[in-house]
CSV table of C-alpha atoms and ligand atoms in Angstrom, one decimal:
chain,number,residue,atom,x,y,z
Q,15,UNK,CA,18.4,-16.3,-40.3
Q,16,UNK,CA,17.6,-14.0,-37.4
Q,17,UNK,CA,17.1,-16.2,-34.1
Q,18,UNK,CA,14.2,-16.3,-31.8
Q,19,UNK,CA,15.7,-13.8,-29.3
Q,20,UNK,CA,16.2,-11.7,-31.5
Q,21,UNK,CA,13.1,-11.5,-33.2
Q,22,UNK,CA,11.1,-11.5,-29.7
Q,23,UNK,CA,13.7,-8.3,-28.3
Q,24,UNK,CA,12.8,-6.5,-32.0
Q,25,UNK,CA,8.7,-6.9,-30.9
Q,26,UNK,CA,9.7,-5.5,-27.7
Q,27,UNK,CA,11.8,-2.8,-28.8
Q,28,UNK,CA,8.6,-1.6,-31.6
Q,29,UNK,CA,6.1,-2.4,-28.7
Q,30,UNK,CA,8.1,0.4,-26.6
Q,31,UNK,CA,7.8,2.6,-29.2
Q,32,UNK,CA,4.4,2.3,-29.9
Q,33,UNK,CA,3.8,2.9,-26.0
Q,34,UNK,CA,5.6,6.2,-26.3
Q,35,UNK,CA,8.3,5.0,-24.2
Q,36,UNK,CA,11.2,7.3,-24.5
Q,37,UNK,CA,14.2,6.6,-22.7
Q,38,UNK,CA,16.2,9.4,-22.7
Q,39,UNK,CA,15.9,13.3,-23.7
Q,40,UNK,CA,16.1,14.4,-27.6
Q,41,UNK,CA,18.9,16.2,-28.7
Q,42,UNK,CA,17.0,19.5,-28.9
Q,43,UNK,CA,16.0,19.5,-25.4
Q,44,UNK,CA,18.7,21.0,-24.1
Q,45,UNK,CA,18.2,25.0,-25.3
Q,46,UNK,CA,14.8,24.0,-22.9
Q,47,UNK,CA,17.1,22.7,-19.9
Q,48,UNK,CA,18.0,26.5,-18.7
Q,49,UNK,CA,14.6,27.5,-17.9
Q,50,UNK,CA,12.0,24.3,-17.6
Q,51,UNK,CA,15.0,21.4,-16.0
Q,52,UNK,CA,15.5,18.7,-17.9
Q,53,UNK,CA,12.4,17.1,-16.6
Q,54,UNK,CA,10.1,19.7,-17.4
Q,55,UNK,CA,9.5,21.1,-13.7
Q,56,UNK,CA,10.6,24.7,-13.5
Q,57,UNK,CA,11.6,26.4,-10.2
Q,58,UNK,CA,10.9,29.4,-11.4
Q,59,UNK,CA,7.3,31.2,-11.1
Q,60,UNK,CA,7.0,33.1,-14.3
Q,61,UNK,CA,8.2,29.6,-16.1
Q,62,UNK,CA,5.5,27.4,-16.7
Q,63,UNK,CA,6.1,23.3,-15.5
Q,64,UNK,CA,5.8,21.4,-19.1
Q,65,UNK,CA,5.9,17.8,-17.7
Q,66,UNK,CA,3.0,15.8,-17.8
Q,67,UNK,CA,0.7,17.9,-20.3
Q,68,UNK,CA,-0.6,15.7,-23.0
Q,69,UNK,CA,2.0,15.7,-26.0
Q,70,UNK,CA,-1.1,17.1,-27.9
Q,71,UNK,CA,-1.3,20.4,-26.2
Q,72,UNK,CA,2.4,20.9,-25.5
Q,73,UNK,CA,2.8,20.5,-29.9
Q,74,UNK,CA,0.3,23.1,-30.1
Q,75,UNK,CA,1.9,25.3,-28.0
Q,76,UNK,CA,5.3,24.9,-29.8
Q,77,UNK,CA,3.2,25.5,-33.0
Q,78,UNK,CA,1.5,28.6,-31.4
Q,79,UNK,CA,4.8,30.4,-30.4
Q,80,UNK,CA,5.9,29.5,-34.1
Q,81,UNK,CA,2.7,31.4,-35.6
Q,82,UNK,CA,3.5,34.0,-32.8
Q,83,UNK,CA,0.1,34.0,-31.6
Q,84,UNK,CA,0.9,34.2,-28.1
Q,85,UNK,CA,3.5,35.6,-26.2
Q,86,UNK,CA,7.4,35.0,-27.2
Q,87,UNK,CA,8.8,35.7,-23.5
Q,88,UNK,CA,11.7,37.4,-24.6
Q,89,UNK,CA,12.5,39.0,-21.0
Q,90,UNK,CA,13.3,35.8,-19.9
Q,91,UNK,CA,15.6,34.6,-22.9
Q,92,UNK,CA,17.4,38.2,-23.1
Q,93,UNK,CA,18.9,36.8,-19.4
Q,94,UNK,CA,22.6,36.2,-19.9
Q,95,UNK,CA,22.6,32.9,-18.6
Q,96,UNK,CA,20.2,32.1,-21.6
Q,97,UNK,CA,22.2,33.9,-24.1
Q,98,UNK,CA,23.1,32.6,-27.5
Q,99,UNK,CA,19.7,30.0,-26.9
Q,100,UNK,CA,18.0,32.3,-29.4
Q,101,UNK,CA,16.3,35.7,-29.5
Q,102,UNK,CA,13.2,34.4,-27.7
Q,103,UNK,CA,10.6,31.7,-27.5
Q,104,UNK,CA,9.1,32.6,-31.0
Q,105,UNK,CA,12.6,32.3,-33.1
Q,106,UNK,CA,13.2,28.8,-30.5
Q,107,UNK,CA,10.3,26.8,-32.0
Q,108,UNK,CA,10.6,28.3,-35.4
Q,109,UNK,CA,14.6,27.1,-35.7
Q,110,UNK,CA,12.9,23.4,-34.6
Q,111,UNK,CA,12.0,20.8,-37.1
Q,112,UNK,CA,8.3,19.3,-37.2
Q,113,UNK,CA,10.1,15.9,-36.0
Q,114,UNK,CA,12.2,18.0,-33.2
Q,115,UNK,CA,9.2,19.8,-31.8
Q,116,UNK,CA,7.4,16.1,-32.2
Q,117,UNK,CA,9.7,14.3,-29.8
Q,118,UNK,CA,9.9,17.2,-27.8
Q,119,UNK,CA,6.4,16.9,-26.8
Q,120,UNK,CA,6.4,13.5,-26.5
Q,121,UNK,CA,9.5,13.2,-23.8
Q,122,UNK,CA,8.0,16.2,-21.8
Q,123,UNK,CA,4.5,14.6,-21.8
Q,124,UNK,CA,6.4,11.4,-20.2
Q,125,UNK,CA,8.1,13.3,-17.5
Q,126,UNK,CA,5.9,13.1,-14.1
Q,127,UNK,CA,4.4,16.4,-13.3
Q,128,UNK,CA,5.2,17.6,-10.3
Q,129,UNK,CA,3.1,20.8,-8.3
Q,130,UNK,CA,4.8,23.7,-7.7
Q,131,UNK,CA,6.0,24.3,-3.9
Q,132,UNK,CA,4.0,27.9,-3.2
Q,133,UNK,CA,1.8,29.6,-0.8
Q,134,UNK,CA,-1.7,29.9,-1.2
Q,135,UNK,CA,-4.5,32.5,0.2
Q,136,UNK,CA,-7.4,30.7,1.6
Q,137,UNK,CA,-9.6,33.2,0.7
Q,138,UNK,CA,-9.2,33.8,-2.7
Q,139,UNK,CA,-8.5,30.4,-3.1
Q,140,UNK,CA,-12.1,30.1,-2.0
Q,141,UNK,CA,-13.8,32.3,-4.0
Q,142,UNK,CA,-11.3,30.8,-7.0
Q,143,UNK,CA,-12.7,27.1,-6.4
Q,144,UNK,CA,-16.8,28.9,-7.3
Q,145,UNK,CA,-15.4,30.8,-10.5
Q,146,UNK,CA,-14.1,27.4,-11.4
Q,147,UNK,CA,-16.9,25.3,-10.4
Q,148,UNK,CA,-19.3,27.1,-12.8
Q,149,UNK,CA,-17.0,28.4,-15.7
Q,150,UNK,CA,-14.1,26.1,-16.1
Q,151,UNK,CA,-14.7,22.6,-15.0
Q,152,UNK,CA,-16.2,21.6,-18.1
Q,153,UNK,CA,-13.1,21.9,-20.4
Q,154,UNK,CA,-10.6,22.0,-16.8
Q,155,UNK,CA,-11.9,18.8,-15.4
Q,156,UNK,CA,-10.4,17.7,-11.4
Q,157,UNK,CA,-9.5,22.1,-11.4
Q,158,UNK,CA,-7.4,21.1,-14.9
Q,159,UNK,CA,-5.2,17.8,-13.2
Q,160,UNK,CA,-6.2,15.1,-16.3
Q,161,UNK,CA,-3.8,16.0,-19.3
Q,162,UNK,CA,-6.1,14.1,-21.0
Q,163,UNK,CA,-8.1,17.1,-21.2
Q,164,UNK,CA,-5.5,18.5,-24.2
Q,165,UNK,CA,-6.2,21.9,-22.1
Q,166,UNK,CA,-2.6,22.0,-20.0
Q,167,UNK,CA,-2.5,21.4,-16.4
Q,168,UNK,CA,-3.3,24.2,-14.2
Q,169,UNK,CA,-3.7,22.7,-10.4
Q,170,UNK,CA,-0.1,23.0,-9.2
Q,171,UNK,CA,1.3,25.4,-11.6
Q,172,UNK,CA,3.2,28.6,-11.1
Q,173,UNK,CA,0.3,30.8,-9.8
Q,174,UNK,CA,3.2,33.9,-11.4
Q,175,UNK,CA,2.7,32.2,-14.8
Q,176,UNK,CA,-1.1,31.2,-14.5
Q,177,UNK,CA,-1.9,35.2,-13.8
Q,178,UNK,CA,0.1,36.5,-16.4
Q,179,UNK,CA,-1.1,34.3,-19.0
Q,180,UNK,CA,-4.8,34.7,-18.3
Q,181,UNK,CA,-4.4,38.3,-18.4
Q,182,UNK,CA,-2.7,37.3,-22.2
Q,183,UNK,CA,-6.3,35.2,-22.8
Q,184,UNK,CA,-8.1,38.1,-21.4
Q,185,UNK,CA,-6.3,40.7,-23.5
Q,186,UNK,CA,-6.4,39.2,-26.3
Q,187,UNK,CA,-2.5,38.5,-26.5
Q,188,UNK,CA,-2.6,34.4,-26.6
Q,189,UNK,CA,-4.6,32.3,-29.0
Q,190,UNK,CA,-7.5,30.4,-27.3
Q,191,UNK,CA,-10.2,27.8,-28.2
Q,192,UNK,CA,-13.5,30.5,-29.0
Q,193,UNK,CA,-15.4,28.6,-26.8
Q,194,UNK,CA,-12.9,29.9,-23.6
Q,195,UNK,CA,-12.9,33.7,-24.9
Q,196,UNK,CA,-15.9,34.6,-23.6
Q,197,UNK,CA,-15.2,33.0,-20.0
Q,198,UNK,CA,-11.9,34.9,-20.4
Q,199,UNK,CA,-13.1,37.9,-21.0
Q,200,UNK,CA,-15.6,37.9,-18.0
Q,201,UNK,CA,-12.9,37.9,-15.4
Q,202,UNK,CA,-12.4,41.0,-13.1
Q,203,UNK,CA,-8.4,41.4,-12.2
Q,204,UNK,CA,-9.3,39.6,-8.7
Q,205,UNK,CA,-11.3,36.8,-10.1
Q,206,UNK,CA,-7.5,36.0,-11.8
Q,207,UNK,CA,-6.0,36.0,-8.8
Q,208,UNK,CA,-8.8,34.2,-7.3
Q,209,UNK,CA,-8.5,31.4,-9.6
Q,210,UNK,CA,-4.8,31.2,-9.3
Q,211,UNK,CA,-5.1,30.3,-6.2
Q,212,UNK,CA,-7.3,28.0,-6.0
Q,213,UNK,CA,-5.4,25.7,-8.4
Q,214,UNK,CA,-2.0,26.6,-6.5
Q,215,UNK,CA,-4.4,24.8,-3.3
Q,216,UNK,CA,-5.4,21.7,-5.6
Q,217,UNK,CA,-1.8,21.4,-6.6
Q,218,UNK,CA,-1.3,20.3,-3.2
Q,219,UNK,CA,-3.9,17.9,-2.7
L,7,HEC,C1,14.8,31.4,-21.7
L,7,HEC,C2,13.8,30.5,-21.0
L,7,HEC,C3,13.1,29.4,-21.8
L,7,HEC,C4,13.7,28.5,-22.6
L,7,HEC,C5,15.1,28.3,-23.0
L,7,HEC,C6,12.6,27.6,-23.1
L,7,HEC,N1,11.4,28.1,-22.6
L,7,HEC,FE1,9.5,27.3,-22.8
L,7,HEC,N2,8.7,28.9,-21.8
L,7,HEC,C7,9.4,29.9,-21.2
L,7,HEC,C8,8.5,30.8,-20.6
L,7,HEC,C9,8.8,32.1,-19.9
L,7,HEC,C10,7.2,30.4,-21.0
L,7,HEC,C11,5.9,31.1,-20.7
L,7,HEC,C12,5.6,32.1,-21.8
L,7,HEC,C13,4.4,32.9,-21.6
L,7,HEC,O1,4.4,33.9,-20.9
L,7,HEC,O2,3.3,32.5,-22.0
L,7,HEC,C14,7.4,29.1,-21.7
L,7,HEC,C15,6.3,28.4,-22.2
L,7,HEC,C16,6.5,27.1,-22.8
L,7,HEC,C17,5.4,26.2,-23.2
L,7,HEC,C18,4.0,26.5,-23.0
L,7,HEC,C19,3.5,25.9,-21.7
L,7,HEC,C20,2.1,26.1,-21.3
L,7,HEC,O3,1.7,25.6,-20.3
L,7,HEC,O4,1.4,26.9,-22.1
L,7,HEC,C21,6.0,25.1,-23.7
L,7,HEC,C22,5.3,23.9,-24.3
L,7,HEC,C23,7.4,25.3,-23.7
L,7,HEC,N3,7.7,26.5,-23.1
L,7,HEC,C24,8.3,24.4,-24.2
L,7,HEC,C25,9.7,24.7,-24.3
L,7,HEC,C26,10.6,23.8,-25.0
L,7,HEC,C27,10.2,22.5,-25.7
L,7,HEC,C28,11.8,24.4,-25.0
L,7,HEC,C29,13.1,23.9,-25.6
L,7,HEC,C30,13.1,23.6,-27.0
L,7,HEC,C31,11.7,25.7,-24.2
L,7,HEC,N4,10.4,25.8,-23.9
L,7,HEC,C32,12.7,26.6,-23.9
L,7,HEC,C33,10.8,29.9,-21.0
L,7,HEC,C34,11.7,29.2,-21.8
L,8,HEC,C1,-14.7,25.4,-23.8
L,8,HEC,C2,-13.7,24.8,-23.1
L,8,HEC,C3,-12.9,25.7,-22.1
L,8,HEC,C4,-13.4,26.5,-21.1
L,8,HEC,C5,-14.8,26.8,-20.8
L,8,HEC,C6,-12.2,27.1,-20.4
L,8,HEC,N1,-11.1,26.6,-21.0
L,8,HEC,FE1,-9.2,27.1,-20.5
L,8,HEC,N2,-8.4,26.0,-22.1
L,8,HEC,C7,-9.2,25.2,-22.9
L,8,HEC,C8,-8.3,24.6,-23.9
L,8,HEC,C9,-8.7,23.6,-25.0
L,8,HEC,C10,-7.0,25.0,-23.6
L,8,HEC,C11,-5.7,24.7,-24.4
L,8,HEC,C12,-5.6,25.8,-25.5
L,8,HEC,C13,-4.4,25.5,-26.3
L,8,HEC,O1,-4.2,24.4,-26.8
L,8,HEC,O2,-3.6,26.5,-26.7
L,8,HEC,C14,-7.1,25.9,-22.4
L,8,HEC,C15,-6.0,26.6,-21.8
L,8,HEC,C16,-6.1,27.3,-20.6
L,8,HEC,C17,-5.0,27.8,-19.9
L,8,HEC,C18,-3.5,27.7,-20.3
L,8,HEC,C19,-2.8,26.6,-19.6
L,8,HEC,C20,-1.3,26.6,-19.8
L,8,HEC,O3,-0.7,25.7,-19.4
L,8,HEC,O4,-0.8,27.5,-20.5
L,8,HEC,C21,-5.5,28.4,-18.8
L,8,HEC,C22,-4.7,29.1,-17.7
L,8,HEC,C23,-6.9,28.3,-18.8
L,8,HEC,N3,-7.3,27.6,-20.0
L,8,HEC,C24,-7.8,28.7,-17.8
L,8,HEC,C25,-9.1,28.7,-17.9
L,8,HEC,C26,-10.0,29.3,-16.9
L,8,HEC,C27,-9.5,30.0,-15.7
L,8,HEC,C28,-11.3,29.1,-17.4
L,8,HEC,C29,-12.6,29.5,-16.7
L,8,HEC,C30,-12.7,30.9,-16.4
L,8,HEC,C31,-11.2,28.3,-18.6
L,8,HEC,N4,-9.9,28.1,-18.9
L,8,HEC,C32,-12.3,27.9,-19.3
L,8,HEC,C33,-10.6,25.1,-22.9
L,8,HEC,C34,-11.4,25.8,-22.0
């Protein structure tokens, strides 16, 4: 007959996994440790920071790369020190398992998101905040802070990465909701810049 103890620390051990609570980093996490850190917070620009997006969006993404409807970044994995990780980000999330890419989500979801340390132009951050007032907030609510929004976190990402991949939304090259594509499409070159800066400013905050 199983004891008291143990029957109590087995409803604490399913109550931690109901919460989400993962202690360490699945297996598969390591072909990400080269270019996003093991906790999800990248040092470089053109690398997005994955912690702290809801597990919901980051699954999509993984999913997205796998349909290759957005860009496979395979610049950065033809770098030698990512060699042998795979050809790029397209062939990564198509080697992983439903499950793998699961718990992937999950552990980077848990990690605390941390902003990016980068300059900002007052200016354009300026005239960012406006363009963002009136055609983001809706979907981007706090100037995209709440995961909870299942729309990524922009305020305090790589302003390198946000510009790029808005020019993807805007060209066409990354899968978007519909309801974004037209907002996408409206922006001039500077109004990217513009709102790339103003969430590098609410990053800080
Ligand atoms: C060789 C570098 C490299 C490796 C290794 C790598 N990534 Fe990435 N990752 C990138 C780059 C670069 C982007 C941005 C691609 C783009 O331009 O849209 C990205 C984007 C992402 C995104 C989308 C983030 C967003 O905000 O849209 C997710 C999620 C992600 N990676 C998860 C992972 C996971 C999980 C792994 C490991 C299984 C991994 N990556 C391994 C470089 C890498
Ligand atoms: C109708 C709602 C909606 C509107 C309006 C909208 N977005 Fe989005 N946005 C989303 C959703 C949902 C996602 C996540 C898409 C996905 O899961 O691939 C997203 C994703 C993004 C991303 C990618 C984040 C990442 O980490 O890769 C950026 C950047 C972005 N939006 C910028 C903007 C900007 C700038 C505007 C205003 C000009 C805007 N969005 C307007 C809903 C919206």
């Amino acid at each position: 007959m199983r004891s008291i103890t143990s029957l109590i620390l087995a409803a604490l051990a399913a109550l931690a996994m109901s919460a989400g609570v993962f202690a360490k980093a699945p297996p598969a996490a390591e072909d990400c440790a080269s270019c996003h850190n093991k906790d999800g917070i990248s040092e470089d620009e053109d690398i997005p920071i994955i912690a702290g997006a809801s597990a919901f969006f980051l699954e999509n993404q993984m999913l997205i790369f796998k349909e290759g409807a957005r860009p496979c970044a395979k610049e950065e994995f033809g770098e030698e020190e990512h060699d042998g990780i795979a050809e790029d980000h397209c062939d990564l999330a198509k080697a992983l398992s439903e499950k793998e890419i699961t718990e992937l989500a999950a552990y980077f979801a848990e990690q605390p998101f941390k902003s990016a340390d980068q300059k900002v132009d007052e200016e354009l951050a300026g005239m960012g905040a406006q363009i963002h007032e009136q055609r983001c907030e809706k979907c981007h609510s706090d100037s995209g802070s709440l995961a909870l929004d299942d729309a990524g976190i922009l305020a305090g990402q790589w302003k390198a990465y946000l510009v790029r991949t808005m020019q993807d939304y805007k060209n066409g090259d990354r899968w978007q909701p519909e309801k974004m594509q037209p907002a996408m499409e409206a922006l001039s070159e500077k109004d990217i810049q513009a709102l790339a800066e103003h969430y590098a400013r609410e990053g800080k905050k």
